[in-house]
Amino acid sequence: MQRLVLILIIAFGFLDVHAQQRMIKGTVTDENNQPLPGATVRVKASNVSAVTDATGNFQINVGEQAAPVLIVSYIGYTEQEVPVSGPTVSVRLEQGTRALNDIVVVGYGTQRKRDVTGATSTVKSEEIAKRPLVRVEQALQGTTSGVQVASSSGQPGKGLSVRIRGVNSITGSNEPLYVIDGYIGGSIESVNPNDIENIEILKDASATAIYGSRGSNGVVLISTKGGKEGKTHVDFSTWFSKASVPKQLDIMNAYDFARTVNKQNLANGGSPAFNDQELEGLRTGGGGTDWQKELQQQPWIQNYQLSVSGGNKGVKYLFSFNHLDQPGLIKNQYYKRTTLRSNVDVKLNDKMDLKMNVNAVFPQDRNIQYPGDLIDPFTQATEWDPTSPVKDANGNYILSAQFGSIQINPVAQAMNQAVDNSATNLAGTGVFTWRILKNLTFTSNNTYEVRWILSQQLFGKETSLGMANRDNATSGSTRFRAYQNSNFLTYKNDFGDHSLTVTALYEQQNQRNITNNAQGVNLASYSLGYYNVGLGKTQFATSGYWADALQSYMGRVNYAYKNKYLLTAAIRVDGSSHLLTKYSTFPSLALGWNIANEGFMKDNKLFSDLKLRASYGVTGNQAVAPYATIQQISTGQPYYFDGATPSTTTPFGGPVSKSLKWERTEQYDAGLDAAFLQGRLTFAVDAYYKKIKDLLYNYQTPFYNSGLSYARNIGSVENRGIEFALGGTPVTGGKFKWTSNLIASVNRNKITELGGLDNILVNNIGSPQTNLSILRVGQPLGSFYGYQFLGTWKSKDAAEAAQYGMKPGDAKYVDVNNDKKYDAADQMIIGNGTPKFTFGFINDINYGNFTLSVMLQGATGYQIFSQTLAYMWGGVGDARNATTKEALDMWTPERETDVPAFSATTAKYNNSSRFVYDASYMKLKNLSLTYHIPDHLLSKIKLRNLEVYVSGQNLFVVTSYPGYDPEISNATNAITQGLEMGVIPNPRTYTFGLRAGF
């Protein structure tokens, strides 16, 4: 593929320059016949464009078109299409509110932007094209107010965490509902970012309630591109990125590590581990092994996109191909994805249309699911002994070391495990539209999706499982299928001062999933890898099945009077197979007032738009697995009937709730939309309050009642916040144009009820992170729980320290009950992992054919509990010795720092505020410079457009957090936000690419 790109570039220079040219000159003026500098003039059905100069004049090449049409636009003015009949043309633009007449997708239909009463945001394809995106979620980061998007891991192909207006569910998913071309709950991985036309984010309940039991976390509507009437267009783009870990942790070299090991041994009553001769050899022999460097790599990421589109009045089409090859930041790790898409629109007759979208995605990955745990290579690279080489004299991996971590050599682990997944995902959507009457339309949206997933794993002798005599090979398969049928009638009519739209929906959806797994332990031979698990000394086989269904009814009314007073009311009823109370009702109501259309605003020169909005609605979250309300049977449980011989039994599992129901979210929203200076500046602000009731939680029963967990409704949480969006074009004129967008969001989260429970401790993030998070009424989700660290006991405090059985240099903590000892009663809330404030700031500066784009993004008001940094101090868990350079700054009688010294009497708590850090940050997420080859040059080689660009991502970060990346976390739910253990950081990348249109 690289050769193809080079051939194309070279070919551009040698193509014969005989293309017919037809130059048109013209002038663009305003309603007062004053010239409009900086107006955009574009040839319809092409990408050829020009910009008017300081006197409003322009010149543009219309090529071979027999009857060309120019599209002329300027901020704050109504766009015009102007047929060209001669060599010159004059265009007069009128002030208008074009942006307010834009059509936006609102779910089961569209609305003019001016008539929208809910809190929504839009991300268009132009914004998506500015960055080399791997995942769709990246397009939402820093671009939409009220939406917090975090790249919680730098593993290739990894999905991002998306939170719309805070976290809602305790143990259920907090990810929004994705609707792809009308398919509800479609796989976000299946969408190639280059195929997206626009993204609509529905944030308040009046907008999301039409999705009922699945809309409580917000809704993201994705519309993919289609063909346009005109000539066939071929578009090709490619980019290449060089990636690297943006920061390395400060770890001691071999000499300092050995000296510290000696100090630790002596402090604990032992003898030095390294003699003077060995220390001198380490001092003069180099820095030892840099395990971070040995494990990491700096890969090239490649992306290729090719699309063909076009059509006529009867048929429009778009076919696209995309291939991504993304190696990871550590060795033996990669993600690859090939995507094919076919979007065809057919006009069957004057009353009927048929749209057929087919998408196929073929992902492959290796070792991209490291959870962030003790045995993960990235974790071990910060704990392993720098005095040990990677391999011995014979070239074999040294699997264990005498000092540092007790776990396996991280490079050996990474290179000798293979966790491979490959899949085939196919989804086909057919949308049939029948205009039954002038004002009545029937739409049927049908999607069928199938996924085949093959999961294969091999953990050989030179892995952590191999060292524990549990080396194994596994092969598993999954088949998933889903079907959705949505049918809705839409009645639209304008009569006098009244505008009415009524929508009635019936929808059904069902899913089925089948799994089969086989494992062989202690393989006789590894020559066949995971392709013959029968070579295992012991074999295991498991299988699984689940299915569910959803049936829904929805009605919605949109009403406008004189385009001033707006009403949207909806009600949805959902029936789910997951719960005992099968059906639930979700209502919503929204009001809007277009103040700008009032008579008293007629002579207003400031506002071109001013609208007030208010809404209320209820949504739900069926955050439980299928069959959660049915008594389970445990399988494979041994019972010793004779006291010695195990027999397989099938006893009942844990209890089930007798009143399980949906989580329900009630949300209130008040908003203001405004546009100033003929639309040059726009502003939106929303204030909201969300109350989530009947929270679902996996409650653990007492051991006399099986000790197993079951789902139950236990309490409530609230979110309240304010979000802002400010954008526009501060400066435009001549060849210069500056567009800027600033978004900011403030959110406060609080637990208001736990069903009579309190102080629920949570421990499900990695082996060492036990009881670090807590649920407590009055506190936000994501609270950390532990001991408050106060530094060290100083020499002047020797007498007081002795009361705790300690001495100067030992760690000091808050003694809550002042009983002169540290125990569980002294633990308290010591931080929180939920950001309070998020922001994004995007600036695009155009000058002539150059475009500079700068994107800043950040979050403040939260902390990270870093187990990575805690384990680098040694003396805890699997880490025997300190590796961090901070250990060189330990307390001494001569220099009394707040870094505890090695001591047999100190209290070394892993869960203390010592390892809680302020994670506030601001990142330069993207910096790009694009050059558009001038149109008059492209016309000679019959190219519509050609752009080349260079860019950088995550180029710098402003933060006080001492770890790898303040954005990362290995949390699995809202409770455990902010916990970090061995998570691979987001890469710094340098990208160059091109986009060409034929």
XYZ file of N, CA and C in Angstrom, residues 84 115 207 234 279 431 575 746 894 955:
30
model
N -24.533 29.739 -13.660
C -23.568 30.533 -14.425
C -23.903 30.414 -15.896
N -36.045 24.778 15.728
C -37.213 24.218 16.396
C -36.863 23.196 17.475
N -34.851 14.845 24.991
C -34.297 14.337 23.745
C -34.056 12.841 23.800
N -14.072 9.798 -6.664
C -13.178 8.847 -6.015
C -12.321 9.629 -5.030
N 29.075 -3.369 44.118
C 28.584 -1.999 43.960
C 29.454 -1.202 43.009
N -33.880 0.883 5.083
C -34.849 1.902 5.491
C -35.810 2.142 4.330
N -40.938 -2.788 27.066
C -41.071 -4.066 27.732
C -39.812 -4.877 27.525
N -19.380 21.773 34.015
C -19.216 21.588 35.457
C -20.240 20.562 35.905
N 19.812 13.784 59.404
C 20.428 15.020 58.911
C 19.486 15.789 57.977
N 0.859 16.241 22.293
C 2.226 16.756 22.200
C 2.758 17.206 23.557
